[in-house]
Short mmCIF file of C-alpha atoms in Angstrom, two decimals:
data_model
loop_
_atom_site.label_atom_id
_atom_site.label_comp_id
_atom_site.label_asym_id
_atom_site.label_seq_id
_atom_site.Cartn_x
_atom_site.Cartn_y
_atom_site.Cartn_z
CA UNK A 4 66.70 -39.89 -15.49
CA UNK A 5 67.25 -43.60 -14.35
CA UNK A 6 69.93 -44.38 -16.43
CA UNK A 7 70.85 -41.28 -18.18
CA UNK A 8 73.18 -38.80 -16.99
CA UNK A 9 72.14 -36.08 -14.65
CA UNK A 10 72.12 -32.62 -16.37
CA UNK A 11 74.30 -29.83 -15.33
CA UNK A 12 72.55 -26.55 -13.39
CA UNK A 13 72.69 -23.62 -15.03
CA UNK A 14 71.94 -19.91 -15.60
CA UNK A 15 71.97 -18.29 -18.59
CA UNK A 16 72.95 -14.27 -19.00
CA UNK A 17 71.96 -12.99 -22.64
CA UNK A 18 73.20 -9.44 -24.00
CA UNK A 19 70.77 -9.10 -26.33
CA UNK A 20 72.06 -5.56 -27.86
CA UNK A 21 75.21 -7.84 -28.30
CA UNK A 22 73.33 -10.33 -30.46
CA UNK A 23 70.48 -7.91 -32.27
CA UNK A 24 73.08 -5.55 -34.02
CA UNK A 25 75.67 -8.85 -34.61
CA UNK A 26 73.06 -10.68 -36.44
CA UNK A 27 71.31 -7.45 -37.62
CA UNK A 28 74.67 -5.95 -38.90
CA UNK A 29 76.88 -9.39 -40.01
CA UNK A 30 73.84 -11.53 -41.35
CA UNK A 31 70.73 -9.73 -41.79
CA UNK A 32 69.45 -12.18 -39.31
CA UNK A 33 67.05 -11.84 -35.87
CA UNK A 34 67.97 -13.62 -32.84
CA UNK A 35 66.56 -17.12 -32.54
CA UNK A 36 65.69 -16.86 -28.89
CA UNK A 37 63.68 -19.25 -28.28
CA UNK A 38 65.39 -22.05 -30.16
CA UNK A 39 68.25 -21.28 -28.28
CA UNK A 40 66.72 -21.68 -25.18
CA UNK A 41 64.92 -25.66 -26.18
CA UNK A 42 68.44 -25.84 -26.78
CA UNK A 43 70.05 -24.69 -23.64
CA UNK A 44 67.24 -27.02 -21.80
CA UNK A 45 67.91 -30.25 -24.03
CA UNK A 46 71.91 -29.97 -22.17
CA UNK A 47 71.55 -28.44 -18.98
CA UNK A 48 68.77 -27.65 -16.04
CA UNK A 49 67.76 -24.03 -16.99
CA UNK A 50 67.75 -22.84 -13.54
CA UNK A 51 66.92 -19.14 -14.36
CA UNK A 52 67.20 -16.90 -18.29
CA UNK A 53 67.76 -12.92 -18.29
CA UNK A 54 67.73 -10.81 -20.88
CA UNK A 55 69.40 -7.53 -20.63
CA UNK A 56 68.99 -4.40 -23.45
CA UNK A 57 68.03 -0.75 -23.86
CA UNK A 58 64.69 -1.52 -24.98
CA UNK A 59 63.57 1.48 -25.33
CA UNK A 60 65.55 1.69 -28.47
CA UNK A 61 62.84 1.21 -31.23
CA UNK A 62 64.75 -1.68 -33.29
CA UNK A 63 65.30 -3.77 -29.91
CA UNK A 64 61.51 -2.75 -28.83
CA UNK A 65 60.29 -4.65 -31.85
CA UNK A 66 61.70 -7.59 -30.54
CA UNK A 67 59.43 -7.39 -26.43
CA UNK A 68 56.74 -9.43 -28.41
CA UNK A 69 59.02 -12.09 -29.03
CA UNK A 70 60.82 -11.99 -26.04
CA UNK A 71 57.80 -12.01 -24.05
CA UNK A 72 56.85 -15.23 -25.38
CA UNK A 73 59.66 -17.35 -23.63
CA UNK A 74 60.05 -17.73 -19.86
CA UNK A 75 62.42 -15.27 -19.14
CA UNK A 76 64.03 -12.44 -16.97
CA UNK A 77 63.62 -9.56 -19.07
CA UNK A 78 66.15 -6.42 -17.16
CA UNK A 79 65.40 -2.67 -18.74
CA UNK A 80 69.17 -1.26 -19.02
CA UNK A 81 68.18 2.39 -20.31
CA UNK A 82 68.94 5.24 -18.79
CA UNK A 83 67.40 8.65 -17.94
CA UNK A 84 71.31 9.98 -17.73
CA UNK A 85 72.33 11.66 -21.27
CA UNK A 86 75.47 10.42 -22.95
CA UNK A 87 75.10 6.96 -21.10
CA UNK A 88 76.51 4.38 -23.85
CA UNK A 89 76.87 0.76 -23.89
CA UNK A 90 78.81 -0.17 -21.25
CA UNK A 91 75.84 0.92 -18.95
CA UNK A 92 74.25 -2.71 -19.94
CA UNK A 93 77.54 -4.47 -19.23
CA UNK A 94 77.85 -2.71 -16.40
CA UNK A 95 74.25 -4.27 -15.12
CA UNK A 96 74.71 -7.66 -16.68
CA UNK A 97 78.34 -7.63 -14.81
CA UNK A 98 76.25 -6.64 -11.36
CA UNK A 99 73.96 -9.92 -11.97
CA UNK A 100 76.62 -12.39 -12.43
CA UNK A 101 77.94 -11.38 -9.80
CA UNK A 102 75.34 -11.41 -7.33
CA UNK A 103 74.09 -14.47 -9.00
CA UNK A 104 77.63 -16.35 -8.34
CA UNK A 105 77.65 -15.25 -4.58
CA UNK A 106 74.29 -17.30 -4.06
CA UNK A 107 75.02 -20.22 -1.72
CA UNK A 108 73.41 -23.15 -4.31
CA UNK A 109 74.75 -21.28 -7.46
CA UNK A 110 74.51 -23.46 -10.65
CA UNK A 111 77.39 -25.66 -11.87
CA UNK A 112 77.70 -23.56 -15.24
CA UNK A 113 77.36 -20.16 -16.00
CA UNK A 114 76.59 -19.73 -19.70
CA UNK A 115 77.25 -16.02 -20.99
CA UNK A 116 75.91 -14.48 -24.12
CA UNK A 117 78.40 -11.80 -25.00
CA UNK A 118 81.47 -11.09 -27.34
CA UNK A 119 83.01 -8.40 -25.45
CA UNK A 120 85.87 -7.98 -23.55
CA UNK A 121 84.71 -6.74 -20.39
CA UNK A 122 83.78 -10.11 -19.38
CA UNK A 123 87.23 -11.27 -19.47
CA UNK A 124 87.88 -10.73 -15.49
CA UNK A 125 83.92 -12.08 -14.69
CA UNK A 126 84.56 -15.09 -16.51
CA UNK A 127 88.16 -15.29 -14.36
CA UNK A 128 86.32 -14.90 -11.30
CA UNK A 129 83.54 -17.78 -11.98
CA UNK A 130 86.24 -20.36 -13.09
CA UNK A 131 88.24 -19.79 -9.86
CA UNK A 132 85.17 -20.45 -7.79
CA UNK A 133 85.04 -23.65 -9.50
CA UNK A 134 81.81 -22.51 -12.69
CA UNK A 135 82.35 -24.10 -16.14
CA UNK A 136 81.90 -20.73 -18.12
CA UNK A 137 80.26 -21.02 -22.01
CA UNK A 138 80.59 -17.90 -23.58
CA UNK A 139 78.35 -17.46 -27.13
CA UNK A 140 78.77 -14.47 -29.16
CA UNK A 141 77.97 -13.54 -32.71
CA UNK A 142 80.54 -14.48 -35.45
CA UNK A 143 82.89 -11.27 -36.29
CA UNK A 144 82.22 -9.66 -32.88
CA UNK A 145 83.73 -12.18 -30.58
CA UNK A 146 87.05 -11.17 -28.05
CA UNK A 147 89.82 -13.21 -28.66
CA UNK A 148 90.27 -13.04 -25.13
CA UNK A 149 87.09 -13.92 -23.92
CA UNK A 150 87.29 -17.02 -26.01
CA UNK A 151 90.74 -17.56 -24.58
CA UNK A 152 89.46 -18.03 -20.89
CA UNK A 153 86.06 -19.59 -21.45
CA UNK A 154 85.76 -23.23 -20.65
CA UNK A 155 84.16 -23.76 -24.11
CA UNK A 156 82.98 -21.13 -26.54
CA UNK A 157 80.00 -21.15 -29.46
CA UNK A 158 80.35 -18.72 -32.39
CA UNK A 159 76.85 -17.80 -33.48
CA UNK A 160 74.89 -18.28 -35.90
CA UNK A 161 75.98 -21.94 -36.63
CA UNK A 162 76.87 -22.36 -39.98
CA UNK A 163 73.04 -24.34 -40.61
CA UNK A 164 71.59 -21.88 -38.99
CA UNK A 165 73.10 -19.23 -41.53
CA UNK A 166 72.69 -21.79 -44.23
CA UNK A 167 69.03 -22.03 -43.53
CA UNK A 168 68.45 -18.22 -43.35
CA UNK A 169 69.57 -17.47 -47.00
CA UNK A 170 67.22 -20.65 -47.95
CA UNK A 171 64.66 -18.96 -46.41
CA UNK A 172 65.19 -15.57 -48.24
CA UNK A 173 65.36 -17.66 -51.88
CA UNK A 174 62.23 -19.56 -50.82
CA UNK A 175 60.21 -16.63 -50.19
CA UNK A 176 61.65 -15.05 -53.03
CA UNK A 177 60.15 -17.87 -55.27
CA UNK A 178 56.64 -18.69 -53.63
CA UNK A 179 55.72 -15.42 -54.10
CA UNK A 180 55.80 -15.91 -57.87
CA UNK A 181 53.68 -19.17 -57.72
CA UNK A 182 50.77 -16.43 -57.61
CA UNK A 183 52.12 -14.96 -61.22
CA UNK A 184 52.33 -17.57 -64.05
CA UNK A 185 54.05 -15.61 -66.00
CA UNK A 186 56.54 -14.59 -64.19
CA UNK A 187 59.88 -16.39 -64.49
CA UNK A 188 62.40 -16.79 -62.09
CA UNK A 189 65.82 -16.88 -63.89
CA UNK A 190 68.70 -17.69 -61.59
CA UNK A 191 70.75 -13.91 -61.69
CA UNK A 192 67.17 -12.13 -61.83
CA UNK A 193 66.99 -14.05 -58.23
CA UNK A 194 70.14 -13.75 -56.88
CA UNK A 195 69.95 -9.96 -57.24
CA UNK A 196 66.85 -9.58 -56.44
CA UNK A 197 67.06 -11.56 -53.32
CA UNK A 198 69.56 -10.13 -51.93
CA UNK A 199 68.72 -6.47 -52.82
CA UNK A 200 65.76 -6.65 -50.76
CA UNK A 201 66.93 -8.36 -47.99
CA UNK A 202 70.01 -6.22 -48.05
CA UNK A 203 72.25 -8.96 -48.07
CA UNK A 204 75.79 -10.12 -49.98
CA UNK A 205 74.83 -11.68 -53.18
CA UNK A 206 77.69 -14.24 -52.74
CA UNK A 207 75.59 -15.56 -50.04
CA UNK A 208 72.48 -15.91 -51.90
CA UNK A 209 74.31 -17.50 -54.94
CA UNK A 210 76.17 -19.90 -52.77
CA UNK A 211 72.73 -20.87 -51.03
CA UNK A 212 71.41 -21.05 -54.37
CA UNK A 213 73.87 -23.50 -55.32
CA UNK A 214 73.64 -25.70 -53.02
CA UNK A 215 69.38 -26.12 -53.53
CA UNK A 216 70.03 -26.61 -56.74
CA UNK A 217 73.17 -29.35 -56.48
CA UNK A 218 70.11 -30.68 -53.75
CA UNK A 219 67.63 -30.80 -56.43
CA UNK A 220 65.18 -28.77 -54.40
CA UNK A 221 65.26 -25.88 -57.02
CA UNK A 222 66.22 -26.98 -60.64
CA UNK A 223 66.73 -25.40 -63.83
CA UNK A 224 64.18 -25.98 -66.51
CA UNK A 225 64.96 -24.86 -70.02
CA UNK A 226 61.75 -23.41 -72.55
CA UNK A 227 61.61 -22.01 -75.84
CA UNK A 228 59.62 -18.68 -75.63
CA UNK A 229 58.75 -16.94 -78.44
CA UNK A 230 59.91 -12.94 -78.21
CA UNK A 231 59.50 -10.01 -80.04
CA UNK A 232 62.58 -8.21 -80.83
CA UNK A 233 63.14 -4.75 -82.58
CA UNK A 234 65.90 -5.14 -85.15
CA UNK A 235 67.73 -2.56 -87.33
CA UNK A 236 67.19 -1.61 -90.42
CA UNK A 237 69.38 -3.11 -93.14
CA UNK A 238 71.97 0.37 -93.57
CA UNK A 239 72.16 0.14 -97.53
CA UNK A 240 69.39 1.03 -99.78
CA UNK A 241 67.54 -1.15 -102.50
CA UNK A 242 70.34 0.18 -104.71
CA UNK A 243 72.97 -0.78 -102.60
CA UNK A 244 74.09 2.59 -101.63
CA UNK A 245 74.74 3.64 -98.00
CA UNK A 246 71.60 5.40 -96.56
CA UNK A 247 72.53 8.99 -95.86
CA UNK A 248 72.12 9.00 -91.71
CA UNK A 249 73.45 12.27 -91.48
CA UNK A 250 70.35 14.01 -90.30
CA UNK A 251 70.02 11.28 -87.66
CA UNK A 252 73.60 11.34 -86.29
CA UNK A 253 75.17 9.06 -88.29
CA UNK A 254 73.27 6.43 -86.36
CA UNK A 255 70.82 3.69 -88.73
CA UNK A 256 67.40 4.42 -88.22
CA UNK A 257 65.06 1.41 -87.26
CA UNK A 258 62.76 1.86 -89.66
CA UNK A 259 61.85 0.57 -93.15
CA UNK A 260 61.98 1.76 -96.93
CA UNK A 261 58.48 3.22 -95.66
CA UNK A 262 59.25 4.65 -92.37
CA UNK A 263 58.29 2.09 -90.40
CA UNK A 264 59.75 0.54 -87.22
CA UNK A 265 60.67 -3.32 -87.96
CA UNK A 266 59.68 -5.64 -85.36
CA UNK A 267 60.41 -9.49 -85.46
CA UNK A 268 59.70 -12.49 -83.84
CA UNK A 269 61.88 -14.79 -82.35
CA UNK A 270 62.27 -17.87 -80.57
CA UNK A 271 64.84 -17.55 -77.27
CA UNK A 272 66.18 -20.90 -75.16
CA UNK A 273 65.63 -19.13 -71.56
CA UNK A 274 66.61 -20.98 -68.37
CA UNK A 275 64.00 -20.83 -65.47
CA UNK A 276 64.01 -21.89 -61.86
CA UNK A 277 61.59 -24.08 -60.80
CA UNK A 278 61.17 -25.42 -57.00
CA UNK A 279 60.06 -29.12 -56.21
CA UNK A 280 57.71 -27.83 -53.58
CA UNK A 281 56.26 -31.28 -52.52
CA UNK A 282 59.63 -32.24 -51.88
CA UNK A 283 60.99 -29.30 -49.96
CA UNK A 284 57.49 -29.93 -48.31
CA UNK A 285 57.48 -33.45 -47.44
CA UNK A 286 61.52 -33.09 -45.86
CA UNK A 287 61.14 -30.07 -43.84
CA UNK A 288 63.27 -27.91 -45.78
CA UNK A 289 60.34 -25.35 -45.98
CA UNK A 290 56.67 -24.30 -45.37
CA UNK A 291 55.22 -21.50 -46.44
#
């Protein structure tokens, strides 16, 4: 870089049990690996990437395909001993910095992905040999402390990258009914829906909802549909008199002078969603 400026060294330490279950448990969300790491490498030189976890835990196992696919140091932390929790990875990840720091050309910044606490005194130790220290960690399961003595801190996932992920859910949610024309998406039938299957908080979906629509990526189309409506019956007689419900509960029967159920037709106003795919196309904002 002639006249740019030279980028930091670096080495990059990722819990990724830490960041699974945050974004697993908090935001329904899986760990964007390997945009973090284009990210990482637009800032810094990437000298080296590990990735510590249990994965021999079936939800984090799921994940080797993905991991695999990025240029990485991928450490086992299970253990054969029973009762061995957690702090068995920490206890490994702790080992590496360590080691890593006491490397004669160490890297300018050590960049951390953890929330917990236990990295408090690591992060200590790498400042007083003269490392910047970035600490990420998911939203919601971040140390105060660990914030407190990091040279700068990122609380994950950004707020666009959140945003995006519930934009993603509604998308999906709506393509899928391009395939059934006459199915109509109303706008509670797809909040609820949305965020039922994805187990998520509907005031997320609604609130991403929103915003599309303020966007004019989704928009709200009104059309007269003609329905078919049972109605009751009228509950007095030709003559005027009260019909005598008693054998039926006291509650008006549906049905005619003749017995038979009345059914009407109707017209209804009903509001439907309706996405401007070209547009959400054409910007980026989605592809199917």
């Amino acid at each position: 870089m002639l006249f740019g400026t030279k980028k930091r060294s670096a080495v990059a330490f990722v819990d990724y049990e830490h960041w699974f279950y945050g974004y697993n448990n908090k935001f329904q969300m899986r760990p964007n690996l390997s945009d973090w790491k284009k990210e990482l490498e637009e800032e810094f030189n990437l000298k080296d990437l590990f990735i510590f976890g249990d994965f021999s835990e079936p939800n984090l196992e799921r994940d080797m395909d993905r991991i695999k696919t990025i240029k990485s140091n991928v450490i086992h932390t299970a253990s054969e001993k029973h009762g061995v929790d957690k702090d068995f990875t920490d206890v490994i990840i702790l080992d590496q910095i360590y080691r890593y720091a006491a490397k004669k050309k160490s890297p300018e910044v050590f960049i951390i992905f953890t929330g917990d606490a236990h990295f408090v005194k690591v992060a200590e130790y790498l400042k007083e040999i003269g490392k910047k220290v970035i600490i990420y960690a998911v939203k919601f399961a971040f140390s105060n402390r660990l914030k407190d003595i990091a040279t700068s801190y990122v609380e994950m996932p950004r707020q666009s990258q959140e945003k995006d992920h519930y934009n993603d859910l509604i998308f999906k949610s709506l393509y899928r009914l391009k395939s059934k024309p006459k199915s109509k998406a109303t706008y509670w039938k797809t909040v609820q829906s949305v965020a039922q299957y994805n187990d998520v908080p509907q005031e997320k979906i609604k609130n991403a909802l929103d915003n599309l629509i303020r966007q004019k990526y989704v928009n709200e189309k009104e059309e007269t549909i003609l329905v078919k409506k049972k109605s009751k019956d009228d509950p007095r007689d030709k003559k005027g008199k009260k019909s005598d419900n008693s054998k039926n509960g006291g509650k008006s029967k549906k049905t005619n002078s003749k017995g038979k159920k009345i059914s009407k037709e109707e017209f209804r106003m009903i509001t439907f969603l309706e996405v401007d795919w070209e547009r959400v196309e054409a910007e980026g904002v989605w592809s199917a």
